Amino acid sequence: MSNGARTLSRTFEPAPTSVSEARRFAREVLAGWGLDDLLDDAVLLTSELVTNAVTHAGTPMTVAVVREEDRLRIDVFDQHPTRVLPVGANARPGTGEHGRGLLITSALATAWGVEYRRDHKRVWAAFALVEATLDVEAPNGGVPEGQGVRRRASVATTGQDPLGLSGLALNQLALGDILDLVVEQTRERFDADGAYLLLEDEMEDRFVVAATSGAATSIIGRSVRRGEAGGPSLKASFRPVAIADLRATPVGLLSGLELRSLVTVPVAFEGRVIGTLAVAKNQPDAFATKDGAELQRVADWAAPSVDRASTRAADGERRAWLAFLGELGVMLSGSLDLETTTAMTGQVLVPRLATWCGIYLNDARDHPQLHFAWHADEHELDAVREALEEAAPDDPEAPAEPDIDGEVAILPLEARNRTIGWLTLGRPAGEPLRRERLLVAEAVARRAALAIDNARAHTELQEIGRSLQRSLLPAVLPEIPGVDIGVGYEPTGEFNDAGGDFYDIFALGAGRWGFMVGDVCGIGPEAAAVAGMSRHTARALMRAGIPIAPTLERLNAAISDEGLRGRFITLVCGTLEVTAASRFRVRLVCAGHPPPFLISRARPGVPARRVGRPQALLGVLDAVDYIEEEVTVERGDRLVVVTDGVLERRAGDTMFEEAGVGAVLATGIDVGAQVVADRLLRAVTDFSALPLSDDMAVLVLDLGKGVAT
């Protein structure tokens, strides 16, 4: 320390109020020493150092103002010797947990440093009292370990800068910090009790409190419309406005505060009002005309920085909304379920764009019907849903506004040049959807409409598929005395519910039953339609008493009559007759279909054998003669019929084939027919990691298992 140094110090508690107390202390000391030229810079620097100590140390701190022979030094001591402050002016502003750090210190001081000791930390900054450049020297001589030092020429305050802020410091700060600094210094300059800055929100045509200081801290984030008290004036857009007594002329923005008088000035840039700067005091009639003029000068000087902040905020919000719309599109495109899609739409809108929402979908008469409702407060959901249902029209019109307090927006859900429904959004009173947020809501409605229409179409297709599947398979399996029946069915494709494979078993009367397993060439709905026609035609002919062979010959003719809509079909069609002493007679025709497997329970260990000889498949020849065969079976035998999808399942160059079926049947001789069918389908599915490429159908008949003679 230089000889003859004068030092005044004071200790402060780790509280936000200590910042203003420390500034006041520094101002009094410097004024007493006659250092008016350094007053603004030194007070600002003290504010920054104490703010960092309050924020990061959380311990009592001592502020020492030291006047040496050739410089003024400010020391801030705290009891938390952890390296949390950046020690370089190039530290990236606006990141990390350091606030503004030492950027302002770097800009204002001619030398500064951070010193860490075992029981305390000291941050110091010095101002030259002479024009000569300071030597590289720490205040106490030498540079202790862990101490960083930076020096630059002093920045003098000019008349163009009414707040005494350095342009270099402002350029290095994040824009949000610039606004905080401007408001803070404005309050100090006018010795006000509170100050705030309104910033234009272009997205909704309103002005939002972006920075505050003093007693106005609690209003951060509040907003006003143009023309409302406390914000930009409509009649005097570019002039200061003073309110002598806030009790006589209330300002809603400041409700709940003890402030009594207010001065507001417009912040204008390039001929457009982009914000409002205001100071307030706890006493009425506390501002003179010259205060308004001086505050306007501050606002005019700060306008370029405020405009940058406004533009940056608007651009950031637009990018955020674009990202939101992109994510919404991805989310909605990932669902083909109608209920999930509508619920997802409502839940992304609330609470980001609305407090509550309702989604109406048009029915077959184009009458809107409430399909989904959502509210940010689930306790209010029932009331909202009831109001939305009452607002639904009885004709093809838009729904009415529901009887709910607040602002309501009703947007059409349009997809493929038609209105498929309506989106109703509710917001708090006085906050309707405006400008760009309305555009965002409309973009959400367009994306949601297309996703909902796709989901509804997919749901309808699924229902068609389920209907086709019901036409391919019997609704209930009959009960045949002494016969255990097992069935399995698996259409190919992730969203297919119907395919070209089918099975059936039905009563023919007089102790006889018919059964069939078929496979239409191809997959999907077209194959399913031909499969359904074939099944019902064959069943009807056999129940009319026509034998198997003539039945298939007539079915072949019917398929040929379909022309290009016809498909090749392989089919095992047979009859099962229960004879005396619970014995069975099986007759069948294999029309191009893989012959059934027969397993004898009386000869355990004997592999399954194929029964029936292949004959011409259906739909190839205009005329065909089929020969009915009788298969000799014994009580306890098991008859298994499968389609090509089972036998031709492929894993690389290997197919499941007859050997795979035989292996499954050999391990399940003592289990029920349905267990065997399930095991067989599971074994085929697990045979390869690839998705199924063909439909599969299985019919298992256990003949006379457990029946006494």
mmCIF file of N, CA and C in Angstrom, residues 146 174 236:
data_model
loop_
_atom_site.group_PDB
_atom_site.id
_atom_site.type_symbol
_atom_site.label_atom_id
_atom_site.label_comp_id
_atom_site.label_asym_id
_atom_site.label_seq_id
_atom_site.Cartn_x
_atom_site.Cartn_y
_atom_site.Cartn_z
ATOM 1 N N GLY A 146 -2.928 -17.198 -7.138
ATOM 2 C CA GLY A 146 -4.369 -17.216 -7.347
ATOM 3 C C GLY A 146 -4.946 -15.852 -7.645
ATOM 4 N N ALA A 174 -24.468 -8.997 -21.418
ATOM 5 C CA ALA A 174 -25.682 -9.539 -22.022
ATOM 6 C C ALA A 174 -26.746 -8.450 -22.008
ATOM 7 N N ALA A 236 -49.767 11.443 -25.989
ATOM 8 C CA ALA A 236 -48.445 12.084 -25.926
ATOM 9 C C ALA A 236 -47.377 11.018 -26.093
#
